[in-house]
CSV table of N, CA and C in Angstrom, one decimal:
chain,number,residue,atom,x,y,z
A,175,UNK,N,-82.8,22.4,33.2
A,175,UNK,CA,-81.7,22.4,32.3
A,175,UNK,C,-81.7,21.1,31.6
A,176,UNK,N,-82.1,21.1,30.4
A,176,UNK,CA,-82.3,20.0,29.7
A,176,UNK,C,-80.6,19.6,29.5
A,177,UNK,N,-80.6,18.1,29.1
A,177,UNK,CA,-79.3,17.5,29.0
A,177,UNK,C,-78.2,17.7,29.7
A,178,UNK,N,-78.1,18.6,31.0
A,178,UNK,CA,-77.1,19.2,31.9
A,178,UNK,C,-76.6,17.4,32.7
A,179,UNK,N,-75.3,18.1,33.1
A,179,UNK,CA,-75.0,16.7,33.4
A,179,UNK,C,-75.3,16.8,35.1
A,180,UNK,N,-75.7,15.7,35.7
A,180,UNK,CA,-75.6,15.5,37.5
A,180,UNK,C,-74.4,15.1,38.1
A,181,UNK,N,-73.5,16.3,38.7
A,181,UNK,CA,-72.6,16.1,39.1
A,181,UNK,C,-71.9,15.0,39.8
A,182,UNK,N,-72.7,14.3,40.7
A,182,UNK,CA,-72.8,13.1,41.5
A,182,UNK,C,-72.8,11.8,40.6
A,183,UNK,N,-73.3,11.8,39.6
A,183,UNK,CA,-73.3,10.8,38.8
A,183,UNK,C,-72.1,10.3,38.0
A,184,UNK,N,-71.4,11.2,38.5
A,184,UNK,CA,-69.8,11.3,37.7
A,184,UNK,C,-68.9,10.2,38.4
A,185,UNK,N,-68.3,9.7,38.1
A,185,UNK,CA,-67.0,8.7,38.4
A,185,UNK,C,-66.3,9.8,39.6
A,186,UNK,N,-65.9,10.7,39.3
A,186,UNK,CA,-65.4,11.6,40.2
A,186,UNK,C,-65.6,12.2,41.4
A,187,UNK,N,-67.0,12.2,41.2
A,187,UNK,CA,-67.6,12.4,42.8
A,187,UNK,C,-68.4,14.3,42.6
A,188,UNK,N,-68.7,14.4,43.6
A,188,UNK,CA,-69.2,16.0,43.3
A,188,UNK,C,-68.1,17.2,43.7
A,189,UNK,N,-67.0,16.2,44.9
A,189,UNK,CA,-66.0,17.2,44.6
A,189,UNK,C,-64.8,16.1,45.3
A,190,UNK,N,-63.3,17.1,45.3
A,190,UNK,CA,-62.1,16.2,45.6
A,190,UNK,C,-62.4,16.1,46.9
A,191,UNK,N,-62.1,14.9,47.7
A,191,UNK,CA,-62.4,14.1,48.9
A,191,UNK,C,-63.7,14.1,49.2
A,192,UNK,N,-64.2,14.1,48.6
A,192,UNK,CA,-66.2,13.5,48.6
A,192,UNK,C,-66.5,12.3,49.3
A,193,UNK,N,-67.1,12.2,49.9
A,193,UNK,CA,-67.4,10.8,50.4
A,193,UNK,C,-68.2,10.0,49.3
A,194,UNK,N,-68.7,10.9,48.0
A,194,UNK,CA,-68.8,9.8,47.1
A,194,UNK,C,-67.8,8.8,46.3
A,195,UNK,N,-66.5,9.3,46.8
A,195,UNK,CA,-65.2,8.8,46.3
A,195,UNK,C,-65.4,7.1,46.4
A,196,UNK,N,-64.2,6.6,45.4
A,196,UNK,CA,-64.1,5.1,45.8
A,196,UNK,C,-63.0,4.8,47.4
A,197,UNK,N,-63.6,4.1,47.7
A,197,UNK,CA,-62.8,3.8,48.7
A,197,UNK,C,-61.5,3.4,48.3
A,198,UNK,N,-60.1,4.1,49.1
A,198,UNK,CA,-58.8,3.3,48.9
A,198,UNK,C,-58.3,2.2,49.9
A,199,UNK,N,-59.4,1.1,49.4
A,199,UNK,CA,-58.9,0.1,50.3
A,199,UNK,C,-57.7,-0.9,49.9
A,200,UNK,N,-56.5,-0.8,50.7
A,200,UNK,CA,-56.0,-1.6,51.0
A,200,UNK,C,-54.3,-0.7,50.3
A,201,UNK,N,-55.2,0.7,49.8
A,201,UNK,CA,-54.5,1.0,49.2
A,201,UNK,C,-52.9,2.3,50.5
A,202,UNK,N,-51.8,2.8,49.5
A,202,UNK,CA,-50.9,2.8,50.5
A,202,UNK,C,-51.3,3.9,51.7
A,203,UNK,N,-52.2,4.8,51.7
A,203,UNK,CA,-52.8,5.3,53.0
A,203,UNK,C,-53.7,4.9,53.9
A,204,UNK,N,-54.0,3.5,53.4
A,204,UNK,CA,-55.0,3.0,54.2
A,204,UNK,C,-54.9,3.0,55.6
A,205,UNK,N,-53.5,1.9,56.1
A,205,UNK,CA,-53.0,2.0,57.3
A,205,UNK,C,-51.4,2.8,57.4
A,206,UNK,N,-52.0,4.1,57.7
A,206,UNK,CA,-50.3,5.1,57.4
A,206,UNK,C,-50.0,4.7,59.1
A,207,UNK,N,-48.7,4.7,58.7
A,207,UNK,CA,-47.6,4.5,60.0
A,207,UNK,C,-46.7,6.3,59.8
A,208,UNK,N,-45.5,5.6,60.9
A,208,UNK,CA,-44.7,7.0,60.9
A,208,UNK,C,-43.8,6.4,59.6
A,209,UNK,N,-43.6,5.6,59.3
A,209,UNK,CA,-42.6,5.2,58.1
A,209,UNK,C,-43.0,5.2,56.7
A,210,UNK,N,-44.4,5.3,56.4
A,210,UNK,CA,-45.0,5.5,55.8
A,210,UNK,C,-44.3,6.8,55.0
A,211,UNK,N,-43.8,6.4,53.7
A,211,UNK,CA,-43.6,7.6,52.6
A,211,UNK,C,-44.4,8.9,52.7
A,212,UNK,N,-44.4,10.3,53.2
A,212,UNK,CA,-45.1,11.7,52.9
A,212,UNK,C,-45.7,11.7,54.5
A,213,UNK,N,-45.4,10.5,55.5
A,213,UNK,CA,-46.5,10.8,56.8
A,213,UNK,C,-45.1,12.1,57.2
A,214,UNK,N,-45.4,13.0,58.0
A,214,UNK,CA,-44.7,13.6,59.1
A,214,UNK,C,-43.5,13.1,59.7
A,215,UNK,N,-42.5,13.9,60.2
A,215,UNK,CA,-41.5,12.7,60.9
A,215,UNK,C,-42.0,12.9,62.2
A,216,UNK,N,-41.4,12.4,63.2
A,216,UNK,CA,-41.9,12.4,64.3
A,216,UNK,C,-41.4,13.7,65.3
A,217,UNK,N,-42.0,14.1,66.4
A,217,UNK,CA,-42.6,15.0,67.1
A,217,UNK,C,-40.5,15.4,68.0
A,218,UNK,N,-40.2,16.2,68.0
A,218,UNK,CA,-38.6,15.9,69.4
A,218,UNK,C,-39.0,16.5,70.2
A,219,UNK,N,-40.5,17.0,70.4
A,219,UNK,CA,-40.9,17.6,71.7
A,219,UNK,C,-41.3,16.2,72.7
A,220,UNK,N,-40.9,16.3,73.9
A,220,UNK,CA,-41.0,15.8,75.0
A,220,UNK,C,-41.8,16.2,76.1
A,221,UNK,N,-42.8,15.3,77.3
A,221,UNK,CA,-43.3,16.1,78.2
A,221,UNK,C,-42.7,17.1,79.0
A,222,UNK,N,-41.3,17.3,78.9
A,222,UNK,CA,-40.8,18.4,80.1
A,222,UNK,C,-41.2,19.8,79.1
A,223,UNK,N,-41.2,19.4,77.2
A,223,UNK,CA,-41.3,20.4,76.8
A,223,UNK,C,-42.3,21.7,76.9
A,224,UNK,N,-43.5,20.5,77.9
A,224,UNK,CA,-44.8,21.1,78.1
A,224,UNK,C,-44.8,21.6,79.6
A,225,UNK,N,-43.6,21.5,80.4
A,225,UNK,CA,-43.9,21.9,81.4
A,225,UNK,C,-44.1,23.5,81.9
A,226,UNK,N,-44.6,24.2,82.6
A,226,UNK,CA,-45.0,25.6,82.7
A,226,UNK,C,-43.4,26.1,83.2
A,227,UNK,N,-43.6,27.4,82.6
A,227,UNK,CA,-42.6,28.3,82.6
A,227,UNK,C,-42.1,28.2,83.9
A,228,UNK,N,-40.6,28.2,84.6
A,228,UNK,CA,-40.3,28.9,86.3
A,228,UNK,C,-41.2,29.7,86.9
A,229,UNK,N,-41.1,31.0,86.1
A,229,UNK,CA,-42.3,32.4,86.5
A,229,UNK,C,-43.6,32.4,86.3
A,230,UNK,N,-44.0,31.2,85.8
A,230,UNK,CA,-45.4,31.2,85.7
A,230,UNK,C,-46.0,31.1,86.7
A,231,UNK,N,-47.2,31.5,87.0
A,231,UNK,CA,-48.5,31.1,88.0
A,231,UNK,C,-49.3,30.2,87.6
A,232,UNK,N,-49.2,28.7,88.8
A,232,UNK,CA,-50.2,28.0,87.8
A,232,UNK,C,-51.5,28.2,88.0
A,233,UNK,N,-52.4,27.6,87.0
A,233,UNK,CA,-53.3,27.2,87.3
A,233,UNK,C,-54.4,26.5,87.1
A,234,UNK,N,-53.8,25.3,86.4
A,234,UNK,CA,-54.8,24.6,86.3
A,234,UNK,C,-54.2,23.3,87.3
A,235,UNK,N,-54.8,22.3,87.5
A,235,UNK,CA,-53.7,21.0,88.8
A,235,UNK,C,-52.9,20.1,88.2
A,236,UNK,N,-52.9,20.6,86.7
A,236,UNK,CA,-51.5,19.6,86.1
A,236,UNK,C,-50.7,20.4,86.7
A,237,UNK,N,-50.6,21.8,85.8
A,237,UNK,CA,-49.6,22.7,85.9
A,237,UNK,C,-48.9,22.7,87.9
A,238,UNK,N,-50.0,22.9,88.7
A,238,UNK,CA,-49.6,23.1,90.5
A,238,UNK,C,-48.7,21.5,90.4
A,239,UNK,N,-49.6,20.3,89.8
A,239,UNK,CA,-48.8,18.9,90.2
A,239,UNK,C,-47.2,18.8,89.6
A,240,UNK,N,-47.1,19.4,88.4
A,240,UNK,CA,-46.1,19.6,87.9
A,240,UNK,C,-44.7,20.5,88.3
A,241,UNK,N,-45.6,21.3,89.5
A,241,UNK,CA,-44.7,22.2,89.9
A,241,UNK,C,-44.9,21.9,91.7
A,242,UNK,N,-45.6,20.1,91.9
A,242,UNK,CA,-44.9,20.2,93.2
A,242,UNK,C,-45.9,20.9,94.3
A,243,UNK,N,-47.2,21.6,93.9
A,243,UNK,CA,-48.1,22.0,94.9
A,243,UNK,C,-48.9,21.5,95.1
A,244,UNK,N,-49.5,20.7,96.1
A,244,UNK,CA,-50.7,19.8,96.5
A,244,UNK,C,-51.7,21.1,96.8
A,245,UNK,N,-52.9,21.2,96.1
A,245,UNK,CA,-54.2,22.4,95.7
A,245,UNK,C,-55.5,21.5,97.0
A,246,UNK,N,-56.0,22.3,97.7
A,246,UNK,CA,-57.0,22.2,98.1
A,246,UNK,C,-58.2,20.9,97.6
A,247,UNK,N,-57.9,21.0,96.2
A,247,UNK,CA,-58.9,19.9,95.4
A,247,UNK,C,-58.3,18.7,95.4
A,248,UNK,N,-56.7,18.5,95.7
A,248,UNK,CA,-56.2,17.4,95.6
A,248,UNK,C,-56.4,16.8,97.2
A,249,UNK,N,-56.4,17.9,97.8
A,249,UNK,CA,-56.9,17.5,99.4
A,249,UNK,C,-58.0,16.5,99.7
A,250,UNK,N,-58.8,17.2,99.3
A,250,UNK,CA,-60.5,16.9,99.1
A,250,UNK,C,-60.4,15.3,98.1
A,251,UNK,N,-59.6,15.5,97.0
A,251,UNK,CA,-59.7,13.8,96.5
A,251,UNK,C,-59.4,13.2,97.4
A,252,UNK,N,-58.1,13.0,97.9
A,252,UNK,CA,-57.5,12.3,99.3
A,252,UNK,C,-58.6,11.7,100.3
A,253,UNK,N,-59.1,12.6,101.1
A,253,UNK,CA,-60.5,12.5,101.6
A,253,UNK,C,-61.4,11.8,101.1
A,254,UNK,N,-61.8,11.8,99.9
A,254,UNK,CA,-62.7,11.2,99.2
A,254,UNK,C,-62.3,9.4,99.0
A,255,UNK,N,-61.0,9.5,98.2
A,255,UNK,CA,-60.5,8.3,97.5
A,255,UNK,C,-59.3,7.6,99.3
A,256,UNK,N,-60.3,7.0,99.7
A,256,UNK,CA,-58.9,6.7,101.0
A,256,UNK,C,-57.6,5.6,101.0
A,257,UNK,N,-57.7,5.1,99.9
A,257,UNK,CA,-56.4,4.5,99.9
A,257,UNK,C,-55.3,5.3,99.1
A,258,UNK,N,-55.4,6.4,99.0
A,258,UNK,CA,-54.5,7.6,98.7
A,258,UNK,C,-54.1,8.5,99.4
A,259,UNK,N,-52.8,9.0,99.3
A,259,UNK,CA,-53.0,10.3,99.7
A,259,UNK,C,-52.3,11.4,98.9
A,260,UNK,N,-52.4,12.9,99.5
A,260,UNK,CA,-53.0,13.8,98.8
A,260,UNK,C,-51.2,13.8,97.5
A,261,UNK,N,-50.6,13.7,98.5
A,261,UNK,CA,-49.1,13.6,97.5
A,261,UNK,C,-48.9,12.5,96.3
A,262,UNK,N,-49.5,11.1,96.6
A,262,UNK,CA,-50.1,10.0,95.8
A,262,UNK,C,-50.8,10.4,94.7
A,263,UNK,N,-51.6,11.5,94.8
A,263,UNK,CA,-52.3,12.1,93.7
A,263,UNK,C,-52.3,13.1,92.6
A,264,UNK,N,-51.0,14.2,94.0
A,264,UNK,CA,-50.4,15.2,93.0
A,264,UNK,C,-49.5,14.0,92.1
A,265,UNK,N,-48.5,13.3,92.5
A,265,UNK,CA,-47.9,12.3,91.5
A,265,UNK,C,-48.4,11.5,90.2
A,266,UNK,N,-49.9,11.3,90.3
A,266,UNK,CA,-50.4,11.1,89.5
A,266,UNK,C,-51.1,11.7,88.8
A,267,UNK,N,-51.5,13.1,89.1
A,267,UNK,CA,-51.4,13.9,88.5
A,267,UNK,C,-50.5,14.4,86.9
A,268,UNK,N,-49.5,14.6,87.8
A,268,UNK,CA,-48.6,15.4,87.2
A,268,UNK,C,-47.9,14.2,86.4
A,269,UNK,N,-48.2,13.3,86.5
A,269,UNK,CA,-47.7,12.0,85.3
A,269,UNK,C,-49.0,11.7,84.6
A,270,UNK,N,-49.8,12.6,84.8
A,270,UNK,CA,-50.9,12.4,83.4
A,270,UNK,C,-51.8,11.1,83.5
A,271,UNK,N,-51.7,10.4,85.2
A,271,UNK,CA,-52.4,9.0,84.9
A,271,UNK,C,-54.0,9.3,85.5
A,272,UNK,N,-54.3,10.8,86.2
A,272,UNK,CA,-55.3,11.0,87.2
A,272,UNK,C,-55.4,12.6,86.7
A,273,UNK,N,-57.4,12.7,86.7
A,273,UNK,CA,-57.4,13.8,86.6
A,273,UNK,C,-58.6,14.2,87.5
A,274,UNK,N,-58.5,15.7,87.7
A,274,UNK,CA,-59.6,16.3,88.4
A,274,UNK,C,-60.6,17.3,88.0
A,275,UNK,N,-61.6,17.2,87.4
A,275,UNK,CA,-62.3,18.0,86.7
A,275,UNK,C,-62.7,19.1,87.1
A,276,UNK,N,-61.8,19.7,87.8
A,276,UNK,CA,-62.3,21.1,88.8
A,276,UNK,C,-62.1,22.2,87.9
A,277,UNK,N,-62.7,23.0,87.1
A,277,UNK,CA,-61.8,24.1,86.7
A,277,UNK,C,-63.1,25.3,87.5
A,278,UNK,N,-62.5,27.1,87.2
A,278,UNK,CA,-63.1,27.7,87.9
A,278,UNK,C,-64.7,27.9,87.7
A,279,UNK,N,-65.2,27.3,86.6
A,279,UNK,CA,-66.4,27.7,86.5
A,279,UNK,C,-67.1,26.3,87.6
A,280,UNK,N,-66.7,24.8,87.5
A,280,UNK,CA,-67.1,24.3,88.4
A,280,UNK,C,-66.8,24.7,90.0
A,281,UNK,N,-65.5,25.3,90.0
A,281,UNK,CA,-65.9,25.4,91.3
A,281,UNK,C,-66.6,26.6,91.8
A,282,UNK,N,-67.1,27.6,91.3
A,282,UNK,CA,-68.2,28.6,91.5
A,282,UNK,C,-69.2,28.0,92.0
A,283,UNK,N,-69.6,26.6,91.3
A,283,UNK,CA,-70.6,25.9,91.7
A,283,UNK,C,-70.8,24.7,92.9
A,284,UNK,N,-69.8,25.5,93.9
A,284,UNK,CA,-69.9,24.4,94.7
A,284,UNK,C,-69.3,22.9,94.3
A,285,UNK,N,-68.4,22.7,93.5
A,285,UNK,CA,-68.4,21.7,92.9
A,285,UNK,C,-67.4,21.0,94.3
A,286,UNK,N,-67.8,19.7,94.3
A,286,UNK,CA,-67.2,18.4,95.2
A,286,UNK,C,-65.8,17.6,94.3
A,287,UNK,N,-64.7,18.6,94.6
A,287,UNK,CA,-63.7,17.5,93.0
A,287,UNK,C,-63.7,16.1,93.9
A,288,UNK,N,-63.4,15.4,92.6
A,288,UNK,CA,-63.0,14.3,92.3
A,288,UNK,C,-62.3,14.2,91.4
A,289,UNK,N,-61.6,12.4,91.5
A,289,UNK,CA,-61.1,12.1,90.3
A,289,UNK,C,-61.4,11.0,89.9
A,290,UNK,N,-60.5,11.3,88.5
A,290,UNK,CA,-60.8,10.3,87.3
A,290,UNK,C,-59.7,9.7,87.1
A,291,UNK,N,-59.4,8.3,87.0
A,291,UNK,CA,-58.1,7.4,86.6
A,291,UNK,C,-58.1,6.2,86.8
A,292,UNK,N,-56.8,5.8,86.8
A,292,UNK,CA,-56.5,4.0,87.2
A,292,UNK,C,-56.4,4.3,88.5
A,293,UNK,N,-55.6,5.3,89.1
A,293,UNK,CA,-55.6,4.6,90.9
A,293,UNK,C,-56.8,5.1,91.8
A,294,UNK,N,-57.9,5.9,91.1
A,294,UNK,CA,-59.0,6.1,91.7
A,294,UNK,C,-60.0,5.0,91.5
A,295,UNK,N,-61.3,5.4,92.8
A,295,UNK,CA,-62.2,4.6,92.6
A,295,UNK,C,-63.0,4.8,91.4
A,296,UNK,N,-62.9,6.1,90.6
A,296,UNK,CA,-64.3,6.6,89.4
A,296,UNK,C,-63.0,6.2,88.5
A,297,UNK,N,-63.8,5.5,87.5
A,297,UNK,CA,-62.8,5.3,86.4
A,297,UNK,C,-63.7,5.9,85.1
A,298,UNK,N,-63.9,5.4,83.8
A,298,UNK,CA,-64.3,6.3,82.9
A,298,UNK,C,-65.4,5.5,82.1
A,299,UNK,N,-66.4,6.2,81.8
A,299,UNK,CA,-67.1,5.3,80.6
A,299,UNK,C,-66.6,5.5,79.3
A,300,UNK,N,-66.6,4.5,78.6
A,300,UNK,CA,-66.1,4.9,77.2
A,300,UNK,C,-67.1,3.8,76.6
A,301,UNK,N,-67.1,4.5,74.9
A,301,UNK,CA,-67.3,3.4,74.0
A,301,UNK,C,-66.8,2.5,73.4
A,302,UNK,N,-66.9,1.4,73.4
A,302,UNK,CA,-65.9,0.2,72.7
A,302,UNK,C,-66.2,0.2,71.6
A,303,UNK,N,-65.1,-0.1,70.9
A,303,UNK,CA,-65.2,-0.2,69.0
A,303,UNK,C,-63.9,-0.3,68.6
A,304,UNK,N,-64.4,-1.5,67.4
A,304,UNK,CA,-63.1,-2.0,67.0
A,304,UNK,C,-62.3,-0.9,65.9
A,305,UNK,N,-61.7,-1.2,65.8
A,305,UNK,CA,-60.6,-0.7,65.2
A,305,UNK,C,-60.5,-1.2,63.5
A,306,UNK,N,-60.2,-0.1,62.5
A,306,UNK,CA,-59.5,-1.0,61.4
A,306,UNK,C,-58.1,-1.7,61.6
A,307,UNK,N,-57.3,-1.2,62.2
A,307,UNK,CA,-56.0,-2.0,62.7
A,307,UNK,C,-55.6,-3.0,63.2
A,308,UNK,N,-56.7,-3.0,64.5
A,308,UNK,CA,-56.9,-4.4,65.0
A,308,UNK,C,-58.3,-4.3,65.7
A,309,UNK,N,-58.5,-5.5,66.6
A,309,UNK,CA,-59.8,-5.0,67.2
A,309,UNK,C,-59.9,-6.6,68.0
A,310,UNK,N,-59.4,-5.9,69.6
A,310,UNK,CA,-59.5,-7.4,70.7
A,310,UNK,C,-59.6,-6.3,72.1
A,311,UNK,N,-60.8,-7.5,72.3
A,311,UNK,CA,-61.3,-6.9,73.9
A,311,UNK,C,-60.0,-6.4,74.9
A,312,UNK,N,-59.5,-7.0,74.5
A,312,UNK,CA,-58.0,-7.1,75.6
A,312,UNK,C,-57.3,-5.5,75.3
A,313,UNK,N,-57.0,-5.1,74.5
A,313,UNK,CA,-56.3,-3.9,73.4
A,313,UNK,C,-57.5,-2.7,74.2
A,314,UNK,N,-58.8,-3.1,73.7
A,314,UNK,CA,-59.7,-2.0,74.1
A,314,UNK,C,-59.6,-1.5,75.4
A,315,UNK,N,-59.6,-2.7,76.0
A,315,UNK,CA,-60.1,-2.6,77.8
A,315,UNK,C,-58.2,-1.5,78.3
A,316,UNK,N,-57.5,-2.2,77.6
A,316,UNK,CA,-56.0,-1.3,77.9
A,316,UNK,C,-56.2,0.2,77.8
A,317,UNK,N,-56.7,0.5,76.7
A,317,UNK,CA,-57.0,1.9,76.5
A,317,UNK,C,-57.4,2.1,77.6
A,318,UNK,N,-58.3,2.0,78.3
A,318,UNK,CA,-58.9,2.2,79.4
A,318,UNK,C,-58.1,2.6,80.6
């Protein structure tokens, strides 16, 4: 196509939100907050809002920790992790600070739970990386 134009070549980009776009740096969406003009207002759901129904059956070890039943796998962490025990762990559990990667396909497989958190011994790998917002070893390692 002689003389056709190349879309890409355009100031505009090849389409709306293209990553051929110019960047809006510094501009008012750059760093959106909650006070930020058009963001969302904020959430009035609360953790109890997520808690499982009375009549429900749980089953995953939030839902048992949430409702107060120390599971076989939280036994077996106990065992594992010894400066805990098994009620130490439903608690942490159920506050979201400790988790146990047992679901039923792992344990078909023989799986050995464990856990994952601050008051266990396995803690997490992650990748570090700064942030546009801020970016200090100290901030990162917290996430953690």
């Amino acid at each position: 196509m002689h003389g056709a134009d190349n879309p890409s070549s355009k100031k505009q980009g090849t389409a709306p939100g293209s990553f051929s776009l110019e960047a809006n740096i510094g501009g008012a969406t750059m760093f959106s907050s909650p006070d930020t003009p058009g963001m969302p207002s904020p959430s009035t759901k609360t953790a109890w809002d997520f808690n499982p129904a009375p009549n429900a059956h749980p089953v995953t070890q939030l839902e048992n920790a949430r409702l107060g039943v120390v599971t076989p796998e939280m036994m077996r962490v106990a065992e594992r992790e010894p400066h805990l025990t098994a009620e130490q762990i439903r608690d942490e559990i159920a506050a979201g600070r400790l988790i146990i990667p047992a679901n039923i396909v792992h344990l078909a497989m023989d799986l050995d739970p464990m856990a994952i958190g601050r008051a266990s011994l396995t803690k997490i790998n992650a990748n570090m990386g700064a942030s546009p917002v801020s970016s200090g070893i100290e901030e990162e390692l917290e996430k953690l």
